[in-house]
Amino acid sequence: MSETLDVVDQIRATEDSLEVGVYPKREVNIVRGEGAILWDDKGNRYVDCVGGQGVANVGHCNPLVVKAIEEQAKRLITCPEIFYNDKRAELLRKLVEVAPAGLRRVFLCNSGTEAIEASIKFARLITSKTDIIATVRSFHGRSMGALSATWEKKYREPFMPLVPGFSHVPYGKIEPLRNAITENTAAILVEPIQGEGGVHIPPAGYLRELRQLCDETGVLLILDEIQTGFCRTGKFWGGDHEGVRGDIMALAKAIGGGMPMGAVLIDEKFGELQKSTHGTTFGGNPLACAAAIAAIQFMQDNKLEERATEMGDYLRSRLEPLAEKGDVVREIRGRGLITGIELKQKVVPYLKALLERSVLALPAGPNVLRLLPPLVIEKADLDFAIEQLIAVLG
Ligand SMILES: *Cc1c(COP(=O)(O)O)cnc(C)c1O
């Protein structure tokens, strides 16, 4: 590699030539993080409204998470589920403590798509039925089962045929759902707020009606709380906004304080599932469990859901004028610290303009700009991000 290439060019050349190429990339080499701030190799500082794509709720390198990882790394890193483990047991108790009442059986895995995959399999096991109803604009992951539940055509089409038995109905409406239920329906799978699909908040009462429909028909409700869970939306769980819990709940993203982890919680009324029907080598590994215990404890001790509400309301109140008069913004949606700014144009040039102004943000579909900052973001840093958003979108 030429010595005239700077660090970013070298890193870029390496990743571009050695990765399979499925990821669109930004022109920045991120090397360090703290709270809601990231730094590149030249020492430039960025306000991070990507938050590891909704992972870094407790902040980058949260000191309690770092300490828990350091201590656990010296004791035991890997330990499969065929053995009992102290850290795993501690995390299980912590998870059912924060979970909605009744969700007291846990399966630990390593990512969101795995949590969805397991949720689908558990719904089939529990009901002895095959079919899953998901929603238009849903995102549930990329493995073949999770992808079958995901709506977006460009993710699905290259991989047809997918798993049979999946259908999609409009999000936020109950009647189409009622009509889609058949004798083969095992479960309805929904996000309390659609994240990747464009930050869509369902009409008030939707989740409650969904719960009621499931209770009436015996169809299981699977809530995908992978993005909405762990205080992101201003409540501990997205379903808490309507006091609604799933029979099955899929978790990932923020659960491990940045460590890769996923989990599925199922209602205790289902009892124990049959031995050896599912499993994963890394699931419940002590290192991820130690990080998750620290992350969840931090969320509880700091009431992160309240902070998300306060900061999110403030953020949207300052951005709202953009939607009222600007030529660029169509609508601003959000709850807590998940915010979608729907544009009248394609979003990618605006993401680049923000990067040049030291703010990192995400897309959610072709024309929605999504903000998922760490929930610990300082007011001054949020103000900086707001000023850059106004400059770029105003
Ligand atoms: C991110 C996400 C997934 C997939 O999680 P991965 O860890 O990327 O596999 C599934 N559902 C929702 C709602 C998500 O936001």
mmCIF file of N, CA and C in Angstrom, residues 164-264:
data_model
loop_
_atom_site.group_PDB
_atom_site.id
_atom_site.type_symbol
_atom_site.label_atom_id
_atom_site.label_comp_id
_atom_site.label_asym_id
_atom_site.label_seq_id
_atom_site.Cartn_x
_atom_site.Cartn_y
_atom_site.Cartn_z
ATOM 1 N N PRO A 164 -41.787 -20.200 3.877
ATOM 2 C CA PRO A 164 -43.230 -20.061 3.636
ATOM 3 C C PRO A 164 -43.999 -19.750 4.924
ATOM 4 N N GLY A 165 -45.197 -19.199 4.758
ATOM 5 C CA GLY A 165 -46.077 -18.999 5.919
ATOM 6 C C GLY A 165 -46.071 -17.586 6.466
ATOM 7 N N PHE A 166 -45.337 -16.663 5.805
ATOM 8 C CA PHE A 166 -45.299 -15.276 6.288
ATOM 9 C C PHE A 166 -46.190 -14.388 5.429
ATOM 10 N N SER A 167 -46.912 -13.483 6.070
ATOM 11 C CA SER A 167 -47.685 -12.494 5.326
ATOM 12 C C SER A 167 -47.493 -11.133 5.989
ATOM 13 N N HIS A 168 -47.853 -10.073 5.261
ATOM 14 C CA HIS A 168 -47.687 -8.702 5.766
ATOM 15 C C HIS A 168 -48.992 -7.941 5.641
ATOM 16 N N VAL A 169 -49.338 -7.230 6.686
ATOM 17 C CA VAL A 169 -50.538 -6.383 6.673
ATOM 18 C C VAL A 169 -50.112 -4.954 7.031
ATOM 19 N N PRO A 170 -50.934 -3.945 6.662
ATOM 20 C CA PRO A 170 -50.550 -2.561 6.973
ATOM 21 C C PRO A 170 -50.317 -2.368 8.470
ATOM 22 N N TYR A 171 -49.315 -1.566 8.803
ATOM 23 C CA TYR A 171 -48.975 -1.282 10.203
ATOM 24 C C TYR A 171 -49.951 -0.246 10.753
ATOM 25 N N GLY A 172 -50.353 -0.436 12.004
ATOM 26 C CA GLY A 172 -51.182 0.574 12.668
ATOM 27 C C GLY A 172 -52.672 0.368 12.483
ATOM 28 N N LYS A 173 -53.056 -0.689 11.772
ATOM 29 C CA LYS A 173 -54.487 -0.947 11.550
ATOM 30 C C LYS A 173 -54.850 -2.346 12.044
ATOM 31 N N ILE A 174 -55.974 -2.470 12.725
ATOM 32 C CA ILE A 174 -56.343 -3.751 13.317
ATOM 33 C C ILE A 174 -57.168 -4.625 12.372
ATOM 34 N N GLU A 175 -58.070 -4.027 11.619
ATOM 35 C CA GLU A 175 -58.968 -4.843 10.781
ATOM 36 C C GLU A 175 -58.226 -5.743 9.793
ATOM 37 N N PRO A 176 -57.239 -5.210 9.047
ATOM 38 C CA PRO A 176 -56.508 -6.095 8.119
ATOM 39 C C PRO A 176 -55.852 -7.266 8.842
ATOM 40 N N LEU A 177 -55.431 -7.016 10.069
ATOM 41 C CA LEU A 177 -54.810 -8.074 10.862
ATOM 42 C C LEU A 177 -55.830 -9.155 11.197
ATOM 43 N N ARG A 178 -56.985 -8.686 11.677
ATOM 44 C CA ARG A 178 -58.057 -9.622 12.032
ATOM 45 C C ARG A 178 -58.402 -10.503 10.832
ATOM 46 N N ASN A 179 -58.458 -9.871 9.654
ATOM 47 C CA ASN A 179 -58.818 -10.615 8.443
ATOM 48 C C ASN A 179 -57.716 -11.565 7.977
ATOM 49 N N ALA A 180 -56.492 -11.285 8.375
ATOM 50 C CA ALA A 180 -55.368 -12.105 7.907
ATOM 51 C C ALA A 180 -55.182 -13.371 8.750
ATOM 52 N N ILE A 181 -55.788 -13.395 9.930
ATOM 53 C CA ILE A 181 -55.614 -14.555 10.819
ATOM 54 C C ILE A 181 -56.340 -15.772 10.242
ATOM 55 N N THR A 182 -55.642 -16.892 10.200
ATOM 56 C CA THR A 182 -56.263 -18.150 9.762
ATOM 57 C C THR A 182 -56.038 -19.204 10.841
ATOM 58 N N GLU A 183 -56.539 -20.401 10.605
ATOM 59 C CA GLU A 183 -56.337 -21.477 11.591
ATOM 60 C C GLU A 183 -54.867 -21.882 11.695
ATOM 61 N N ASN A 184 -54.052 -21.455 10.721
ATOM 62 C CA ASN A 184 -52.620 -21.787 10.770
ATOM 63 C C ASN A 184 -51.764 -20.711 11.426
ATOM 64 N N THR A 185 -52.387 -19.604 11.823
ATOM 65 C CA THR A 185 -51.594 -18.486 12.350
ATOM 66 C C THR A 185 -51.040 -18.806 13.732
ATOM 67 N N ALA A 186 -49.715 -18.788 13.838
ATOM 68 C CA ALA A 186 -49.064 -18.997 15.130
ATOM 69 C C ALA A 186 -48.935 -17.679 15.877
ATOM 70 N N ALA A 187 -48.529 -16.626 15.164
ATOM 71 C CA ALA A 187 -48.198 -15.382 15.862
ATOM 72 C C ALA A 187 -48.283 -14.166 14.956
ATOM 73 N N ILE A 188 -48.461 -13.032 15.611
ATOM 74 C CA ILE A 188 -48.337 -11.728 14.964
ATOM 75 C C ILE A 188 -47.040 -11.119 15.484
ATOM 76 N N LEU A 189 -46.220 -10.615 14.569
ATOM 77 C CA LEU A 189 -44.905 -10.068 14.923
ATOM 78 C C LEU A 189 -44.885 -8.583 14.584
ATOM 79 N N VAL A 190 -44.716 -7.714 15.589
ATOM 80 C CA VAL A 190 -44.688 -6.268 15.327
ATOM 81 C C VAL A 190 -43.636 -5.543 16.170
ATOM 82 N N GLU A 191 -43.201 -4.424 15.648
ATOM 83 C CA GLU A 191 -42.373 -3.482 16.406
ATOM 84 C C GLU A 191 -43.306 -2.455 17.066
ATOM 85 N N PRO A 192 -43.097 -2.134 18.335
ATOM 86 C CA PRO A 192 -43.927 -1.101 18.991
ATOM 87 C C PRO A 192 -43.826 0.255 18.286
ATOM 88 N N ILE A 193 -42.646 0.565 17.764
ATOM 89 C CA ILE A 193 -42.457 1.679 16.825
ATOM 90 C C ILE A 193 -41.588 1.100 15.718
ATOM 91 N N GLN A 194 -41.977 1.328 14.456
ATOM 92 C CA GLN A 194 -41.123 0.812 13.379
ATOM 93 C C GLN A 194 -39.887 1.689 13.261
ATOM 94 N N GLY A 195 -38.715 1.080 13.385
ATOM 95 C CA GLY A 195 -37.463 1.834 13.380
ATOM 96 C C GLY A 195 -36.900 1.997 11.984
ATOM 97 N N GLU A 196 -36.241 0.982 11.524
ATOM 98 C CA GLU A 196 -35.558 0.983 10.230
ATOM 99 C C GLU A 196 -36.508 1.292 9.070
ATOM 100 N N GLY A 197 -37.776 0.927 9.225
ATOM 101 C CA GLY A 197 -38.777 1.175 8.178
ATOM 102 C C GLY A 197 -39.185 2.627 8.046
ATOM 103 N N GLY A 198 -38.613 3.528 8.859
ATOM 104 C CA GLY A 198 -38.891 4.951 8.680
ATOM 105 C C GLY A 198 -39.349 5.678 9.936
ATOM 106 N N VAL A 199 -39.197 5.078 11.103
ATOM 107 C CA VAL A 199 -39.660 5.651 12.374
ATOM 108 C C VAL A 199 -41.155 5.971 12.284
ATOM 109 N N HIS A 200 -41.959 4.926 12.293
ATOM 110 C CA HIS A 200 -43.416 5.074 12.256
ATOM 111 C C HIS A 200 -43.990 4.717 13.619
ATOM 112 N N ILE A 201 -44.753 5.662 14.155
ATOM 113 C CA ILE A 201 -45.378 5.478 15.466
ATOM 114 C C ILE A 201 -46.826 5.101 15.219
ATOM 115 N N PRO A 202 -47.279 3.991 15.795
ATOM 116 C CA PRO A 202 -48.654 3.566 15.503
ATOM 117 C C PRO A 202 -49.667 4.498 16.163
ATOM 118 N N PRO A 203 -50.889 4.541 15.653
ATOM 119 C CA PRO A 203 -51.922 5.356 16.300
ATOM 120 C C PRO A 203 -52.158 4.881 17.731
ATOM 121 N N ALA A 204 -52.558 5.824 18.597
ATOM 122 C CA ALA A 204 -52.840 5.472 19.994
ATOM 123 C C ALA A 204 -53.873 4.349 20.025
ATOM 124 N N GLY A 205 -53.661 3.375 20.880
ATOM 125 C CA GLY A 205 -54.612 2.274 21.033
ATOM 126 C C GLY A 205 -54.264 1.047 20.207
ATOM 127 N N TYR A 206 -53.370 1.215 19.215
ATOM 128 C CA TYR A 206 -53.049 0.087 18.320
ATOM 129 C C TYR A 206 -52.491 -1.112 19.080
ATOM 130 N N LEU A 207 -51.510 -0.865 19.932
ATOM 131 C CA LEU A 207 -50.870 -1.985 20.631
ATOM 132 C C LEU A 207 -51.869 -2.667 21.564
ATOM 133 N N ARG A 208 -52.714 -1.852 22.199
ATOM 134 C CA ARG A 208 -53.733 -2.429 23.091
ATOM 135 C C ARG A 208 -54.732 -3.288 22.307
ATOM 136 N N GLU A 209 -55.163 -2.783 21.153
ATOM 137 C CA GLU A 209 -56.101 -3.562 20.326
ATOM 138 C C GLU A 209 -55.459 -4.847 19.808
ATOM 139 N N LEU A 210 -54.167 -4.736 19.520
ATOM 140 C CA LEU A 210 -53.401 -5.893 19.068
ATOM 141 C C LEU A 210 -53.388 -6.976 20.157
ATOM 142 N N ARG A 211 -53.140 -6.525 21.377
ATOM 143 C CA ARG A 211 -53.114 -7.441 22.520
ATOM 144 C C ARG A 211 -54.477 -8.114 22.693
ATOM 145 N N GLN A 212 -55.517 -7.303 22.555
ATOM 146 C CA GLN A 212 -56.881 -7.790 22.717
ATOM 147 C C GLN A 212 -57.216 -8.826 21.627
ATOM 148 N N LEU A 213 -56.832 -8.513 20.389
ATOM 149 C CA LEU A 213 -57.074 -9.425 19.270
ATOM 150 C C LEU A 213 -56.382 -10.761 19.525
ATOM 151 N N CYS A 214 -55.155 -10.702 20.011
ATOM 152 C CA CYS A 214 -54.407 -11.930 20.289
ATOM 153 C C CYS A 214 -55.068 -12.715 21.424
ATOM 154 N N ASP A 215 -55.536 -12.007 22.439
ATOM 155 C CA ASP A 215 -56.213 -12.688 23.553
ATOM 156 C C ASP A 215 -57.491 -13.377 23.075
ATOM 157 N N GLU A 216 -58.225 -12.692 22.184
ATOM 158 C CA GLU A 216 -59.485 -13.260 21.673
ATOM 159 C C GLU A 216 -59.250 -14.495 20.819
ATOM 160 N N THR A 217 -58.179 -14.468 19.999
ATOM 161 C CA THR A 217 -57.995 -15.505 18.982
ATOM 162 C C THR A 217 -57.008 -16.588 19.403
ATOM 163 N N GLY A 218 -56.249 -16.343 20.475
ATOM 164 C CA GLY A 218 -55.233 -17.315 20.882
ATOM 165 C C GLY A 218 -53.958 -17.239 20.047
ATOM 166 N N VAL A 219 -53.912 -16.271 19.133
ATOM 167 C CA VAL A 219 -52.680 -16.060 18.359
ATOM 168 C C VAL A 219 -51.659 -15.384 19.277
ATOM 169 N N LEU A 220 -50.391 -15.811 19.190
ATOM 170 C CA LEU A 220 -49.369 -15.208 20.055
ATOM 171 C C LEU A 220 -48.962 -13.831 19.527
ATOM 172 N N LEU A 221 -48.642 -12.953 20.461
ATOM 173 C CA LEU A 221 -48.108 -11.638 20.090
ATOM 174 C C LEU A 221 -46.598 -11.646 20.345
ATOM 175 N N ILE A 222 -45.842 -11.468 19.263
ATOM 176 C CA ILE A 222 -44.389 -11.319 19.406
ATOM 177 C C ILE A 222 -44.061 -9.841 19.243
ATOM 178 N N LEU A 223 -43.554 -9.211 20.287
ATOM 179 C CA LEU A 223 -43.116 -7.818 20.172
ATOM 180 C C LEU A 223 -41.616 -7.803 19.881
ATOM 181 N N ASP A 224 -41.267 -7.163 18.781
ATOM 182 C CA ASP A 224 -39.859 -6.959 18.452
ATOM 183 C C ASP A 224 -39.420 -5.654 19.120
ATOM 184 N N GLU A 225 -38.818 -5.797 20.288
ATOM 185 C CA GLU A 225 -38.358 -4.631 21.067
ATOM 186 C C GLU A 225 -36.852 -4.428 20.891
ATOM 187 N N ILE A 226 -36.322 -4.950 19.783
ATOM 188 C CA ILE A 226 -34.877 -4.909 19.578
ATOM 189 C C ILE A 226 -34.369 -3.466 19.529
ATOM 190 N N GLN A 227 -35.124 -2.590 18.863
ATOM 191 C CA GLN A 227 -34.713 -1.187 18.773
ATOM 192 C C GLN A 227 -35.419 -0.309 19.814
ATOM 193 N N THR A 228 -36.645 -0.680 20.175
ATOM 194 C CA THR A 228 -37.448 0.171 21.072
ATOM 195 C C THR A 228 -37.203 -0.120 22.550
ATOM 196 N N GLY A 229 -36.578 -1.245 22.851
ATOM 197 C CA GLY A 229 -36.371 -1.636 24.236
ATOM 198 C C GLY A 229 -35.261 -0.850 24.911
ATOM 199 N N PHE A 230 -35.113 -1.077 26.217
ATOM 200 C CA PHE A 230 -34.017 -0.507 27.000
ATOM 201 C C PHE A 230 -33.987 1.009 26.949
ATOM 202 N N CYS A 231 -35.171 1.593 27.170
ATOM 203 C CA CYS A 231 -35.335 3.040 27.455
ATOM 204 C C CYS A 231 -35.311 3.940 26.220
ATOM 205 N N ARG A 232 -35.094 3.399 25.048
ATOM 206 C CA ARG A 232 -34.938 4.219 23.848
ATOM 207 C C ARG A 232 -36.118 5.164 23.613
ATOM 208 N N THR A 233 -37.346 4.663 23.802
ATOM 209 C CA THR A 233 -38.521 5.453 23.407
ATOM 210 C C THR A 233 -39.099 6.291 24.550
ATOM 211 N N GLY A 234 -38.411 6.316 25.697
ATOM 212 C CA GLY A 234 -38.916 7.105 26.813
ATOM 213 C C GLY A 234 -39.657 6.279 27.857
ATOM 214 N N LYS A 235 -39.812 4.997 27.589
ATOM 215 C CA LYS A 235 -40.259 4.033 28.599
ATOM 216 C C LYS A 235 -39.239 2.906 28.558
ATOM 217 N N PHE A 236 -39.246 2.061 29.579
ATOM 218 C CA PHE A 236 -38.242 0.988 29.541
ATOM 219 C C PHE A 236 -38.453 0.122 28.294
ATOM 220 N N TRP A 237 -39.753 -0.189 27.993
ATOM 221 C CA TRP A 237 -40.088 -0.955 26.782
ATOM 222 C C TRP A 237 -41.026 -0.131 25.902
ATOM 223 N N GLY A 238 -40.957 -0.346 24.602
ATOM 224 C CA GLY A 238 -41.866 0.349 23.691
ATOM 225 C C GLY A 238 -43.320 0.036 24.005
ATOM 226 N N GLY A 239 -43.601 -1.207 24.394
ATOM 227 C CA GLY A 239 -44.969 -1.614 24.725
ATOM 228 C C GLY A 239 -45.526 -0.918 25.955
ATOM 229 N N ASP A 240 -44.636 -0.382 26.807
ATOM 230 C CA ASP A 240 -45.077 0.283 28.043
ATOM 231 C C ASP A 240 -45.928 1.514 27.765
ATOM 232 N N HIS A 241 -45.791 2.110 26.571
ATOM 233 C CA HIS A 241 -46.591 3.305 26.265
ATOM 234 C C HIS A 241 -48.089 2.983 26.305
ATOM 235 N N GLU A 242 -48.428 1.697 26.077
ATOM 236 C CA GLU A 242 -49.838 1.319 26.166
ATOM 237 C C GLU A 242 -50.061 0.192 27.174
ATOM 238 N N GLY A 243 -49.079 -0.032 28.027
ATOM 239 C CA GLY A 243 -49.200 -1.090 29.021
ATOM 240 C C GLY A 243 -49.377 -2.467 28.393
ATOM 241 N N VAL A 244 -48.733 -2.669 27.245
ATOM 242 C CA VAL A 244 -48.920 -3.912 26.504
ATOM 243 C C VAL A 244 -47.633 -4.721 26.499
ATOM 244 N N ARG A 245 -47.784 -6.022 26.755
ATOM 245 C CA ARG A 245 -46.621 -6.897 26.666
ATOM 246 C C ARG A 245 -46.901 -7.995 25.662
ATOM 247 N N GLY A 246 -45.847 -8.486 25.036
ATOM 248 C CA GLY A 246 -46.001 -9.612 24.126
ATOM 249 C C GLY A 246 -46.059 -10.912 24.914
ATOM 250 N N ASP A 247 -46.471 -11.988 24.225
ATOM 251 C CA ASP A 247 -46.302 -13.331 24.793
ATOM 252 C C ASP A 247 -44.848 -13.739 24.640
ATOM 253 N N ILE A 248 -44.242 -13.177 23.593
ATOM 254 C CA ILE A 248 -42.828 -13.384 23.300
ATOM 255 C C ILE A 248 -42.245 -12.010 23.008
ATOM 256 N N MET A 249 -41.052 -11.740 23.530
ATOM 257 C CA MET A 249 -40.428 -10.434 23.306
ATOM 258 C C MET A 249 -38.990 -10.654 22.835
ATOM 259 N N ALA A 250 -38.648 -10.048 21.699
ATOM 260 C CA ALA A 250 -37.296 -10.175 21.152
ATOM 261 C C ALA A 250 -36.478 -8.945 21.504
ATOM 262 N N LEU A 251 -35.275 -9.178 22.015
ATOM 263 C CA LEU A 251 -34.394 -8.098 22.453
ATOM 264 C C LEU A 251 -33.018 -8.242 21.820
ATOM 265 N N ALA A 252 -32.325 -7.125 21.652
ATOM 266 C CA ALA A 252 -30.919 -7.154 21.231
ATOM 267 C C ALA A 252 -30.374 -5.726 21.361
ATOM 268 N N LYS A 253 -29.668 -5.277 20.359
ATOM 269 C CA LYS A 253 -29.106 -3.923 20.308
ATOM 270 C C LYS A 253 -28.537 -3.451 21.659
ATOM 271 N N ALA A 254 -29.291 -2.672 22.438
ATOM 272 C CA ALA A 254 -28.708 -2.035 23.630
ATOM 273 C C ALA A 254 -28.500 -2.975 24.810
ATOM 274 N N ILE A 255 -28.954 -4.204 24.696
ATOM 275 C CA ILE A 255 -28.972 -5.089 25.865
ATOM 276 C C ILE A 255 -27.587 -5.287 26.482
ATOM 277 N N GLY A 256 -26.553 -5.359 25.653
ATOM 278 C CA GLY A 256 -25.222 -5.709 26.152
ATOM 279 C C GLY A 256 -24.305 -4.517 26.359
ATOM 280 N N GLY A 257 -24.847 -3.313 26.373
ATOM 281 C CA GLY A 257 -24.005 -2.131 26.585
ATOM 282 C C GLY A 257 -22.974 -1.952 25.473
ATOM 283 N N GLY A 258 -23.220 -2.562 24.312
ATOM 284 C CA GLY A 258 -22.279 -2.490 23.194
ATOM 285 C C GLY A 258 -21.741 -3.857 22.798
ATOM 286 N N MET A 259 -21.793 -4.811 23.726
ATOM 287 C CA MET A 259 -21.385 -6.177 23.384
ATOM 288 C C MET A 259 -22.474 -6.821 22.536
ATOM 289 N N PRO A 260 -22.082 -7.705 21.602
ATOM 290 C CA PRO A 260 -23.095 -8.392 20.795
ATOM 291 C C PRO A 260 -23.920 -9.325 21.676
ATOM 292 N N MET A 261 -25.226 -9.135 21.674
ATOM 293 C CA MET A 261 -26.089 -9.985 22.484
ATOM 294 C C MET A 261 -27.530 -9.832 22.021
ATOM 295 N N GLY A 262 -28.285 -10.903 22.157
ATOM 296 C CA GLY A 262 -29.719 -10.854 21.922
ATOM 297 C C GLY A 262 -30.395 -11.697 22.985
ATOM 298 N N ALA A 263 -31.715 -11.567 23.082
ATOM 299 C CA ALA A 263 -32.446 -12.390 24.042
ATOM 300 C C ALA A 263 -33.895 -12.499 23.603
ATOM 301 N N VAL A 264 -34.505 -13.612 23.978
ATOM 302 C CA VAL A 264 -35.945 -13.775 23.791
ATOM 303 C C VAL A 264 -36.541 -14.058 25.157
#
